[in-house]
PDB file of C-alpha atoms in Angstrom:
ATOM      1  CA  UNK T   1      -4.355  21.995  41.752  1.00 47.00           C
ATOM      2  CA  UNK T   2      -4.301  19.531  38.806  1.00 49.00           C
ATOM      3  CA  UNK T   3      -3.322  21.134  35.461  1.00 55.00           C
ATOM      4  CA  UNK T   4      -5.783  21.378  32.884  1.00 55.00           C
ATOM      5  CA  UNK T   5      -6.049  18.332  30.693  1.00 55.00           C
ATOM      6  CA  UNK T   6      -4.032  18.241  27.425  1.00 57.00           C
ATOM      7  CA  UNK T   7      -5.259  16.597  24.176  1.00 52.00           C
ATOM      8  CA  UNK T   8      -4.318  12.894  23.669  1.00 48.00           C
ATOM      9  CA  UNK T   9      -1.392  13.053  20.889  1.00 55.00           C
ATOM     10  CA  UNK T  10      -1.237  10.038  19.159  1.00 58.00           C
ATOM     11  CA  UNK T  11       1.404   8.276  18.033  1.00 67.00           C
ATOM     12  CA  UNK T  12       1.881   8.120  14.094  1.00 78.00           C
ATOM     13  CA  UNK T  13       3.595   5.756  11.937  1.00 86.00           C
ATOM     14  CA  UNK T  14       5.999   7.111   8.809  1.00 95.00           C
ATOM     15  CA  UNK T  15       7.575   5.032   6.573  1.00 97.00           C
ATOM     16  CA  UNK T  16       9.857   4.741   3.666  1.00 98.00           C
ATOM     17  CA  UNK T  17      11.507   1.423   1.943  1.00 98.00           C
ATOM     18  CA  UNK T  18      13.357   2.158  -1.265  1.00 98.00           C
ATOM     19  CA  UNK T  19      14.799  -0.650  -3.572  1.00 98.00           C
ATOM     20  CA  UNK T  20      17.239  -0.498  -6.366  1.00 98.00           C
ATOM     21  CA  UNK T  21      18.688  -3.171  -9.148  1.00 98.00           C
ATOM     22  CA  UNK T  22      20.878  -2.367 -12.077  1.00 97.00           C
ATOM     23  CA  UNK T  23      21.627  -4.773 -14.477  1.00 94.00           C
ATOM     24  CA  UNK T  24      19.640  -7.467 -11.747  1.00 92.00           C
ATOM     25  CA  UNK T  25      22.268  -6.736  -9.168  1.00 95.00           C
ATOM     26  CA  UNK T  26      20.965  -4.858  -6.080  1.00 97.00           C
ATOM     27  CA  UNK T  27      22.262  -1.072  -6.020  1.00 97.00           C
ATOM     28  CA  UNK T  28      19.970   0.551  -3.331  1.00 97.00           C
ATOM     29  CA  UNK T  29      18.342  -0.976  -0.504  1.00 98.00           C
ATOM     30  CA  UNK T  30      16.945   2.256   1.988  1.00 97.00           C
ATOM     31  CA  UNK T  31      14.518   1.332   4.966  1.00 97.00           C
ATOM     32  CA  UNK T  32      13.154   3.923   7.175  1.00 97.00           C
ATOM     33  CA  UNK T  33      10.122   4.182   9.795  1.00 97.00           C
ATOM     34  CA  UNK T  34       8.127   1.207   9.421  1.00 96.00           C
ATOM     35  CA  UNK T  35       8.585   0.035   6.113  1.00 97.00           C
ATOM     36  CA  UNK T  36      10.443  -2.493   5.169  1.00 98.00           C
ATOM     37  CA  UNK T  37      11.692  -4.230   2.325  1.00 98.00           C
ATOM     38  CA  UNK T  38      12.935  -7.809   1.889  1.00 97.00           C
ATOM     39  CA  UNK T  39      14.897 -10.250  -0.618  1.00 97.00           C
ATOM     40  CA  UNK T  40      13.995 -13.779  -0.484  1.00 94.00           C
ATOM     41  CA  UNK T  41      16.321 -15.871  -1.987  1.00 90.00           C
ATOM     42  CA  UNK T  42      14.855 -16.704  -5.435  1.00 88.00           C
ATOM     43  CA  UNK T  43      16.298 -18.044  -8.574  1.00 86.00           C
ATOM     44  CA  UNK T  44      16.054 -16.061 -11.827  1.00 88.00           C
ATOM     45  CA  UNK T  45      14.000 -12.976 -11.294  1.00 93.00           C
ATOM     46  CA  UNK T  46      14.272 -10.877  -8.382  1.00 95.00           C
ATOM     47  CA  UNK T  47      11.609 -10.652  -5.640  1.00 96.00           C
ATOM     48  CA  UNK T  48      10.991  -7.718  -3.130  1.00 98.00           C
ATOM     49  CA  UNK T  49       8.402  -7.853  -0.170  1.00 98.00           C
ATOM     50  CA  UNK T  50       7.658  -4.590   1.013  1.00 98.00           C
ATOM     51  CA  UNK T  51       6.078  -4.449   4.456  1.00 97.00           C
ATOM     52  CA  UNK T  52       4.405  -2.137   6.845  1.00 96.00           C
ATOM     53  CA  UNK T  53       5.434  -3.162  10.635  1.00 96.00           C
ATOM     54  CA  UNK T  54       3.067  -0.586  11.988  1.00 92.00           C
ATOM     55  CA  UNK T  55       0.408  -3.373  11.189  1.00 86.00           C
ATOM     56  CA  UNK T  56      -1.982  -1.333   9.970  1.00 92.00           C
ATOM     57  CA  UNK T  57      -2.999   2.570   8.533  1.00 95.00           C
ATOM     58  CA  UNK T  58      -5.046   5.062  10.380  1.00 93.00           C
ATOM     59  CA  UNK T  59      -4.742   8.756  10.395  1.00 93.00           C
ATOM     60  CA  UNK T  60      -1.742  10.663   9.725  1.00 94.00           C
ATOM     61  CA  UNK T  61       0.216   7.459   8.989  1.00 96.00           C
ATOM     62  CA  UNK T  62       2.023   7.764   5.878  1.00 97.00           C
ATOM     63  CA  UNK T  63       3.677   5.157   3.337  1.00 97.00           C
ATOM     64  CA  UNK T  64       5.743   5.071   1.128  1.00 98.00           C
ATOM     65  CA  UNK T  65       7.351   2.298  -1.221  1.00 98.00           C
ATOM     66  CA  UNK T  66       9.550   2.391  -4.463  1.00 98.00           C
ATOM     67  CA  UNK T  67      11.344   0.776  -6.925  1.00 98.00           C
ATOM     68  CA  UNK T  68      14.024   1.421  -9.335  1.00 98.00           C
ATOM     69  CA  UNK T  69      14.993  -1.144 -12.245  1.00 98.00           C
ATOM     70  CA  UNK T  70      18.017   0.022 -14.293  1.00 97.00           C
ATOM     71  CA  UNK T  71      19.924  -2.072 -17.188  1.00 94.00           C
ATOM     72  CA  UNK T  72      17.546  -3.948 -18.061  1.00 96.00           C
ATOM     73  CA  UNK T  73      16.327  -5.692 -15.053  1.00 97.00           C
ATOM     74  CA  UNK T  74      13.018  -7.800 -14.253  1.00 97.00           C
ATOM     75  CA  UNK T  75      11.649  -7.683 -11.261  1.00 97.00           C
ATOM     76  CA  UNK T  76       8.374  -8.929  -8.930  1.00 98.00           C
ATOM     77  CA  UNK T  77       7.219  -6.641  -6.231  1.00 98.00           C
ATOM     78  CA  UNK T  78       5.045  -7.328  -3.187  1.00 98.00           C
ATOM     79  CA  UNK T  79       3.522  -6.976   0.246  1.00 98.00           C
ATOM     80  CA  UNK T  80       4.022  -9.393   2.881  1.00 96.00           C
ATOM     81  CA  UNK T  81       0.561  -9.476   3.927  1.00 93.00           C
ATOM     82  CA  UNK T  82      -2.836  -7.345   3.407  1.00 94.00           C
ATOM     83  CA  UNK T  83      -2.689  -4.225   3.816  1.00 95.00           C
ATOM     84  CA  UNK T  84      -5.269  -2.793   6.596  1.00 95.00           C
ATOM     85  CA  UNK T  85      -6.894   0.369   7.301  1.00 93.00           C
ATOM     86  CA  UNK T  86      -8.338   1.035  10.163  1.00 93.00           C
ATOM     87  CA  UNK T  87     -11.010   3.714  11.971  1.00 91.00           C
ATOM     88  CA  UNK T  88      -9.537   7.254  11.475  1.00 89.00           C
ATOM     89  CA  UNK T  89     -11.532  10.111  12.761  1.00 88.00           C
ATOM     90  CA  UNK T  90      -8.878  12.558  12.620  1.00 86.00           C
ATOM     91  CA  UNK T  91      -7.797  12.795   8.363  1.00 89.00           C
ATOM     92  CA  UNK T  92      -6.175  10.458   6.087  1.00 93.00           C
ATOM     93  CA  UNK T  93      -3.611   7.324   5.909  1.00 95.00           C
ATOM     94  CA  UNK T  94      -1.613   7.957   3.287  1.00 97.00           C
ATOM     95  CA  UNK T  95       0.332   5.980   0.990  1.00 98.00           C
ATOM     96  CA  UNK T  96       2.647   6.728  -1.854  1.00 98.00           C
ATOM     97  CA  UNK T  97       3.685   3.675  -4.310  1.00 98.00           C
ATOM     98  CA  UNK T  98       5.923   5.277  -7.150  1.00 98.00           C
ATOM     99  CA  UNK T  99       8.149   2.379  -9.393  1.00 98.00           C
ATOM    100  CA  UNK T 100      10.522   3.356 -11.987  1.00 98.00           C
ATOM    101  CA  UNK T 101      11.456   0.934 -15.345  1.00 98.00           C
ATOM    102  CA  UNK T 102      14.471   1.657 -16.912  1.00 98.00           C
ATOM    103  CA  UNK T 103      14.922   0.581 -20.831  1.00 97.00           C
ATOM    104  CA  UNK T 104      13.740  -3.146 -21.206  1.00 97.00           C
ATOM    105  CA  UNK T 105      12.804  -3.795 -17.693  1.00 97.00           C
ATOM    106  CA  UNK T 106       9.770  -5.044 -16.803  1.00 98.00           C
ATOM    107  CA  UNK T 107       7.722  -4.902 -13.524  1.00 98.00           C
ATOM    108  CA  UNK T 108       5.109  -7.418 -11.717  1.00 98.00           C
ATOM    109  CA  UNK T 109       3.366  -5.283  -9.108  1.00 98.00           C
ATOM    110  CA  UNK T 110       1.628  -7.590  -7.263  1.00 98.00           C
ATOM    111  CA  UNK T 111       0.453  -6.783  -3.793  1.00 98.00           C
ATOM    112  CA  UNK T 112      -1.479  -8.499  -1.761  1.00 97.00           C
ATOM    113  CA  UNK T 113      -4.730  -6.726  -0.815  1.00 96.00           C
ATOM    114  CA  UNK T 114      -5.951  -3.890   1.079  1.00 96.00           C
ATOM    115  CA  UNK T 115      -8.749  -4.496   3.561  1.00 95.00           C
ATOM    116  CA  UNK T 116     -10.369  -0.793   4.381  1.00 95.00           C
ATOM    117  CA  UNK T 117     -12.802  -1.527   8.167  1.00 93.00           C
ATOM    118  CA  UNK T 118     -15.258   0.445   8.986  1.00 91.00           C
ATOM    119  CA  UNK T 119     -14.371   4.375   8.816  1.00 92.00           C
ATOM    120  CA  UNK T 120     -11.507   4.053   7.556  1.00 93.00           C
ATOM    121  CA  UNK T 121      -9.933   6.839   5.732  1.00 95.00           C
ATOM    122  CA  UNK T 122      -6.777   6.373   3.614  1.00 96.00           C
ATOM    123  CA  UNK T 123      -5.491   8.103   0.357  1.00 97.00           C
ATOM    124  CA  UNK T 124      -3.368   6.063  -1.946  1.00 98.00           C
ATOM    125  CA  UNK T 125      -1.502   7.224  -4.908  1.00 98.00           C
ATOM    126  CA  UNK T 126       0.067   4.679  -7.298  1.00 98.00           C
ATOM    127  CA  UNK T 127       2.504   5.604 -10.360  1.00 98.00           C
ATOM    128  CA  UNK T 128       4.782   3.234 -13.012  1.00 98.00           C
ATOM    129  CA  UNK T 129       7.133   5.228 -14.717  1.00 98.00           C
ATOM    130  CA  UNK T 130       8.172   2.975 -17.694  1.00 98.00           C
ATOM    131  CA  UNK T 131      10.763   3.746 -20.714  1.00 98.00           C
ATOM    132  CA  UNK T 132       9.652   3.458 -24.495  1.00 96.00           C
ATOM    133  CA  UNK T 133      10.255  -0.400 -23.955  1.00 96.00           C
ATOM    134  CA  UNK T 134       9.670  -1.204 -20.774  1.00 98.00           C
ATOM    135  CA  UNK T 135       6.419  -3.170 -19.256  1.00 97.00           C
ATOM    136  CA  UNK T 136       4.685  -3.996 -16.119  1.00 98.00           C
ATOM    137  CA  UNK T 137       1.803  -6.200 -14.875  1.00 98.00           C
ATOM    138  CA  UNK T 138      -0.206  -3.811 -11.942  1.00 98.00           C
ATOM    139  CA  UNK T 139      -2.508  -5.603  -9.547  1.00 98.00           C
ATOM    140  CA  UNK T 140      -5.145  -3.659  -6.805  1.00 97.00           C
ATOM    141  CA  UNK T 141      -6.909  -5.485  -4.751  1.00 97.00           C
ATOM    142  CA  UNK T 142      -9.372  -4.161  -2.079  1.00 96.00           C
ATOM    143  CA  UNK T 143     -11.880  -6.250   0.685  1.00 94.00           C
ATOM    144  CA  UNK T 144     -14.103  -3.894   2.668  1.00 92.00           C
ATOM    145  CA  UNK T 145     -13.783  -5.801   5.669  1.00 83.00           C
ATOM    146  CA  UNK T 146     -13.765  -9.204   6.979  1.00 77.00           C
ATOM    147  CA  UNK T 147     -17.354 -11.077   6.314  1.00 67.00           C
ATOM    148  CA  UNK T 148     -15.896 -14.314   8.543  1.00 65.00           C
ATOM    149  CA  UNK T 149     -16.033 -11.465  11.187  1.00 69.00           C
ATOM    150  CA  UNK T 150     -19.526 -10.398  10.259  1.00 67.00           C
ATOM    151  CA  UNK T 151     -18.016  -6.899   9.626  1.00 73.00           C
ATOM    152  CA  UNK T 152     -20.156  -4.026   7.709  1.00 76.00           C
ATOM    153  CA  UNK T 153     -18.178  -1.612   6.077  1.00 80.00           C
ATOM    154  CA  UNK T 154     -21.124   1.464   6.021  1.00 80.00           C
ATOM    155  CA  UNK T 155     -18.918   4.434   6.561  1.00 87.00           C
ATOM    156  CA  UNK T 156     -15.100   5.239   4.925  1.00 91.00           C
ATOM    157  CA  UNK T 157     -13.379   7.303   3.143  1.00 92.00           C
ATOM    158  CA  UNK T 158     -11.450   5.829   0.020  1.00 96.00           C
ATOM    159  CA  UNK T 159      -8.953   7.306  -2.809  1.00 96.00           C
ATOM    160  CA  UNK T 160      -6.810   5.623  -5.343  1.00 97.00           C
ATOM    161  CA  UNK T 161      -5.397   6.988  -7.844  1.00 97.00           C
ATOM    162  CA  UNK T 162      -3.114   4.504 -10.337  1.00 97.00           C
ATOM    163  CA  UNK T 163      -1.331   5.727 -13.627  1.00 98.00           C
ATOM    164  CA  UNK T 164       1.149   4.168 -15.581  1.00 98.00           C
ATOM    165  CA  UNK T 165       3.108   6.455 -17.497  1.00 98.00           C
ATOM    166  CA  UNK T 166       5.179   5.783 -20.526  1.00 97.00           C
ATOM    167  CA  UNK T 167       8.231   7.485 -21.737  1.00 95.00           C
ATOM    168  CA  UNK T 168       6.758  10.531 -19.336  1.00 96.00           C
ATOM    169  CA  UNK T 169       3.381  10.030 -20.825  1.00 96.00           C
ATOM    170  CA  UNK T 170       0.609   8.669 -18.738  1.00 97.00           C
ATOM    171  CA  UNK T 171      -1.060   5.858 -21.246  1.00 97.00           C
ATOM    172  CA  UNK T 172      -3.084   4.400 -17.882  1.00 97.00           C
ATOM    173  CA  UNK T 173      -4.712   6.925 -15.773  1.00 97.00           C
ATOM    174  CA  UNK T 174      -7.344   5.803 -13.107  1.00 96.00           C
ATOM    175  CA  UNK T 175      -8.667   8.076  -9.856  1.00 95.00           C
ATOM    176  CA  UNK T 176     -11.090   5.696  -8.071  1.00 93.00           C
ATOM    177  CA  UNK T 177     -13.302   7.232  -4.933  1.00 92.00           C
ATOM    178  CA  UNK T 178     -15.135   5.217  -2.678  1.00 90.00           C
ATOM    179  CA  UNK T 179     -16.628   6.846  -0.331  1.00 87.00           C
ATOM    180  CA  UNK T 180     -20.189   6.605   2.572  1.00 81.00           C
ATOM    181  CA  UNK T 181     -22.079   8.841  -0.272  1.00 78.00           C
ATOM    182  CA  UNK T 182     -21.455   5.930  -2.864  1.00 72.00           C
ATOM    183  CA  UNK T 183     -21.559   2.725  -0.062  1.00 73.00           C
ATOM    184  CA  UNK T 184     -24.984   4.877   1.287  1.00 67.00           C
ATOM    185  CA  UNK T 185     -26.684   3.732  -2.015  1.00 62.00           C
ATOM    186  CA  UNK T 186     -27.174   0.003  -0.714  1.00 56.00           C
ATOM    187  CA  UNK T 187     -25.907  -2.920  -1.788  1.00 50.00           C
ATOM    188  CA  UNK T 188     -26.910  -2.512  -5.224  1.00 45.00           C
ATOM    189  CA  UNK T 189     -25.422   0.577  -6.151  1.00 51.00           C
ATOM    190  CA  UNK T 190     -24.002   0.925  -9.580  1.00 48.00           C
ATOM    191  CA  UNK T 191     -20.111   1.061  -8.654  1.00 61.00           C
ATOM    192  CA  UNK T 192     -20.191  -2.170  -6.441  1.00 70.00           C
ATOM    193  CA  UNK T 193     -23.331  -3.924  -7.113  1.00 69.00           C
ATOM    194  CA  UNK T 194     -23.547  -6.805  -3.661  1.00 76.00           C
ATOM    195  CA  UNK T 195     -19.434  -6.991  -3.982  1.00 83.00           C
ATOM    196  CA  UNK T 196     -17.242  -6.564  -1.223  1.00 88.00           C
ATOM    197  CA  UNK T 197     -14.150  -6.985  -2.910  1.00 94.00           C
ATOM    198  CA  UNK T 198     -12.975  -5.903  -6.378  1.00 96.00           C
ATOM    199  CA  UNK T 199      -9.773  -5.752  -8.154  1.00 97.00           C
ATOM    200  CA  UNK T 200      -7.767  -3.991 -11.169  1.00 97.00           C
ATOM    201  CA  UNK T 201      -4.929  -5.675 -13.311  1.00 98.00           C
ATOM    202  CA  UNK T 202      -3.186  -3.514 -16.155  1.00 98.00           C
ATOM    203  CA  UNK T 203      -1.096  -5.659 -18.519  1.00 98.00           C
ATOM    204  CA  UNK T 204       0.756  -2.972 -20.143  1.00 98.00           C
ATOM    205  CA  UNK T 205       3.377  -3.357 -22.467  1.00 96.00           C
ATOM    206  CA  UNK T 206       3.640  -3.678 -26.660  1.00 94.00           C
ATOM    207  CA  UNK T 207       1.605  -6.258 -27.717  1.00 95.00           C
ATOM    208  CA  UNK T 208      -0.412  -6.480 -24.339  1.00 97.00           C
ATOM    209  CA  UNK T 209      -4.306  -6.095 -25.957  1.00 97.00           C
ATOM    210  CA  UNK T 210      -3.111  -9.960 -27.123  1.00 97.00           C
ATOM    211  CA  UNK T 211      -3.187 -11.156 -23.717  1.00 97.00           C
ATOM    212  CA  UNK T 212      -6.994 -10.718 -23.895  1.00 98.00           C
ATOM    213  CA  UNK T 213      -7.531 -13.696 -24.780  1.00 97.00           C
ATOM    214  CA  UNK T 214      -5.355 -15.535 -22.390  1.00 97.00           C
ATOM    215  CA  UNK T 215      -6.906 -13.755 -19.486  1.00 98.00           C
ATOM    216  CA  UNK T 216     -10.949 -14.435 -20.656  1.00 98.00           C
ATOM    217  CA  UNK T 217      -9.784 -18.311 -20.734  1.00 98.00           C
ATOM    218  CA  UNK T 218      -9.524 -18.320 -17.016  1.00 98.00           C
ATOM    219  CA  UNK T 219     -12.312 -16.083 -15.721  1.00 98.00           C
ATOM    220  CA  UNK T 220     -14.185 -18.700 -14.293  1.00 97.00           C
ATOM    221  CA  UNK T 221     -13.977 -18.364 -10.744  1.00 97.00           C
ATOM    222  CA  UNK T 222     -17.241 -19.037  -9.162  1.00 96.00           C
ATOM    223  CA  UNK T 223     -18.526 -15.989  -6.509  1.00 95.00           C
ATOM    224  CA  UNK T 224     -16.660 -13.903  -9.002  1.00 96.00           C
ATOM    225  CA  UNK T 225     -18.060 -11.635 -12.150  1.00 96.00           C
ATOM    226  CA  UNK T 226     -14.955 -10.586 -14.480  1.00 97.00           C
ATOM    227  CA  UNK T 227     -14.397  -8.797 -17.593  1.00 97.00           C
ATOM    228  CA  UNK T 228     -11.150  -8.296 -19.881  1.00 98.00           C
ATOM    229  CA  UNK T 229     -10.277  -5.898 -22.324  1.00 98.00           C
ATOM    230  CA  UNK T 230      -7.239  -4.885 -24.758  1.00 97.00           C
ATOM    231  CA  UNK T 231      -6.455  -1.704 -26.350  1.00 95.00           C
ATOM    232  CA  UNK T 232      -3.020  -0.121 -27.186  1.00 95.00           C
ATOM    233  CA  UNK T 233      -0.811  -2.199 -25.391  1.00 96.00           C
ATOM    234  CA  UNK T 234      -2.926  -2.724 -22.663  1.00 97.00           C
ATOM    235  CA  UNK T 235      -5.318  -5.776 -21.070  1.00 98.00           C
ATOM    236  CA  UNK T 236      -7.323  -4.558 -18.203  1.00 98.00           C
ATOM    237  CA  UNK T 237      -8.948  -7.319 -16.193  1.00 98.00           C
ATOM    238  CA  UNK T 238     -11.952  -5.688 -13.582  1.00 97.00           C
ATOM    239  CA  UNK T 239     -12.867  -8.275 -11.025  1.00 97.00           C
ATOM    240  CA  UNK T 240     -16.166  -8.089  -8.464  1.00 96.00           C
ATOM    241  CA  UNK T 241     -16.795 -10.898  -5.923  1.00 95.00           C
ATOM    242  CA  UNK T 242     -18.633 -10.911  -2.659  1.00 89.00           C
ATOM    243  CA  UNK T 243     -15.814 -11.895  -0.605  1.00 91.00           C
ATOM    244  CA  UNK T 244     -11.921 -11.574  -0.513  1.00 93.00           C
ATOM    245  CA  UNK T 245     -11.272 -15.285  -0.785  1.00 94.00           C
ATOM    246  CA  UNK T 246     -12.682 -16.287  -4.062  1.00 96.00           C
ATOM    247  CA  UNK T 247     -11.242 -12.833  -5.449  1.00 97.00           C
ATOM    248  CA  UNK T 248      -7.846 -14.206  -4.288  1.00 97.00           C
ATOM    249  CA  UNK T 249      -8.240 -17.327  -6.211  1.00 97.00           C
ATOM    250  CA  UNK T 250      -9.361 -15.774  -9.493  1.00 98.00           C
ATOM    251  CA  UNK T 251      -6.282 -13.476  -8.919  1.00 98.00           C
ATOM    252  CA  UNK T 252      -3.606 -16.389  -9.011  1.00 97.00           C
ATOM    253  CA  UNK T 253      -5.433 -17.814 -12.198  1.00 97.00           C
ATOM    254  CA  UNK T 254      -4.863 -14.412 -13.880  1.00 97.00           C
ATOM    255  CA  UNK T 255      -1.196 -14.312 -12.755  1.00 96.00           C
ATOM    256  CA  UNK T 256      -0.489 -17.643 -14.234  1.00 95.00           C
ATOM    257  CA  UNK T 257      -2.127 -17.130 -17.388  1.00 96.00           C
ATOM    258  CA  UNK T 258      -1.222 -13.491 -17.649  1.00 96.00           C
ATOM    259  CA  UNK T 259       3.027 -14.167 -16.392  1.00 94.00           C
ATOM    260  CA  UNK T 260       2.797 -17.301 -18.569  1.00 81.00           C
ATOM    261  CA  UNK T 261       3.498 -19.960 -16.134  1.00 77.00           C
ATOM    262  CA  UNK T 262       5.595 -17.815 -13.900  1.00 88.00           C
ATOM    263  CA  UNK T 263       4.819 -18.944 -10.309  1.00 89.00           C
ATOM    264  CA  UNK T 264       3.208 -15.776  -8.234  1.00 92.00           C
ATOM    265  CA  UNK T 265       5.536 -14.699  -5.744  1.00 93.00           C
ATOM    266  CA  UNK T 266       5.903 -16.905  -2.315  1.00 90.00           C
ATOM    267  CA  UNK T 267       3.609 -15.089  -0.415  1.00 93.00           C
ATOM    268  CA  UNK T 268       0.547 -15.105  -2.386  1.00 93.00           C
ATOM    269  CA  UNK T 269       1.188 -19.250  -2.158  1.00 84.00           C
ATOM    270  CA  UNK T 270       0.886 -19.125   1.776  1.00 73.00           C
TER     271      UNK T 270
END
């Protein structure tokens, strides 16, 4: 006699990567599961590439990524490569981004984008803890699949939430939903319109609603509709384009213009 079938248990990926600097030296480096965090050698301004080496998100994965700038530092943060999730019939991905800016750091959050296939299912919560004079630049970036594949993206299940918080007060607070109510609508539903990638950049920092300007000079991408605005001490750039590549370029414009000349970190330039 054969015993009675048990239920498939899947395997699930868990991962932590934790990075600390203090004064620009490196005080905490903490890697668990399958995340990951690397240094490239770069002059000046510190660079970490956080990576997932599960190579993708599906349910009951979870994520999570952090840094913490002390004495001053500056910093650029990063993925290694897009971010994917992938079919989950059985709950939520979920990832967990929380970055922490000591007095007069600042932090470039720049990762590369997050490309949700078809029933996907993934919960992401994002959070910048800054002092009273510290700033950051935030980048999202989504694709809803891959058109050179010909892939549709009718049915997911999508949650972001992003706030920037400043001396323990949130001063940027976004919860975005997409979800197969919203993407059931057609392609010219209000939140989307024919786009099948979007993005969010928050400039925040004193002063930042003067970077308007600066980023309006260079929304010119064409395949790509863009708007800017600035209000206490922020610039908030919304982006819309029909496919992930010509989102990508208008991204690297904005990071020029918007980190004055910096270059964008190594792996956006691959």
């Amino acid at each position: 006699m054969f015993d009675t079938a048990r239920p498939v248990r899947h395997q699930r990926s868990h991962g932590h990567a934790a990075v600390g600097f203090d004064a620009g030296r490196l005080t905490t480096l903490r890697q668990q599961g399958s995340a990951k965090a690397l240094l490239p050698h770069v002059r000046g301004v510190p660079e970490v590439v956080f990576l997932n080496t599960s190579g993708g998100l599906t349910s009951g994965d979870t994520l999570h990524y952090g840094l913490d700038l002390k004495g001053g530092t500056r910093a650029v943060a990063t993925t290694q490569a897009a971010e994917r999730a992938y079919r989950a019939d059985a709950g939520a991905a979920k990832v967990q981004v929380l970055h922490q800016v000591g007095p007069g750091g600042w932090l470039d959050w720049l990762p590369q984008e997050t490309i949700l296939f078809d029933r996907a299912n993934l919960a992401r919560e994002t959070t910048v803890q800054l002092a009273s004079d510290a700033g950051c630049l935030l980048l999202e970036a989504v694709v809803l699949g891959r058109a050179a594949m010909g892939e549709v993206v009718r049915d997911l299940q999508f949650s972001d939430m992003r706030r920037i918080e400043r001396a323990g007060k949130p001063v940027f607070f976004e919860p975005f939903l997409l979800n197969s109510n919203i993407l059931a609508k057609g392609p010219r539903s209000a939140l989307l319109g024919p786009a099948r990638a979007f993005a969010t950049l928050v400039l925040c920092a004193p002063g930042a609603e003067d970077a308007v300007g600066a980023a309006r000079a260079v929304l010119n991408e064409p395949g790509v509709e863009a708007a800017a605005s600035g209000f206490d001490g922020k610039c908030v750039v919304r982006l819309l384009a029909e496919d992930g590549w010509p989102l990508r370029k208008q991204i690297l414009k904005l990071m020029n213009a918007l980190r004055r000349g910096s270059p964008p970190p190594r792996v956006w330039q691959t």
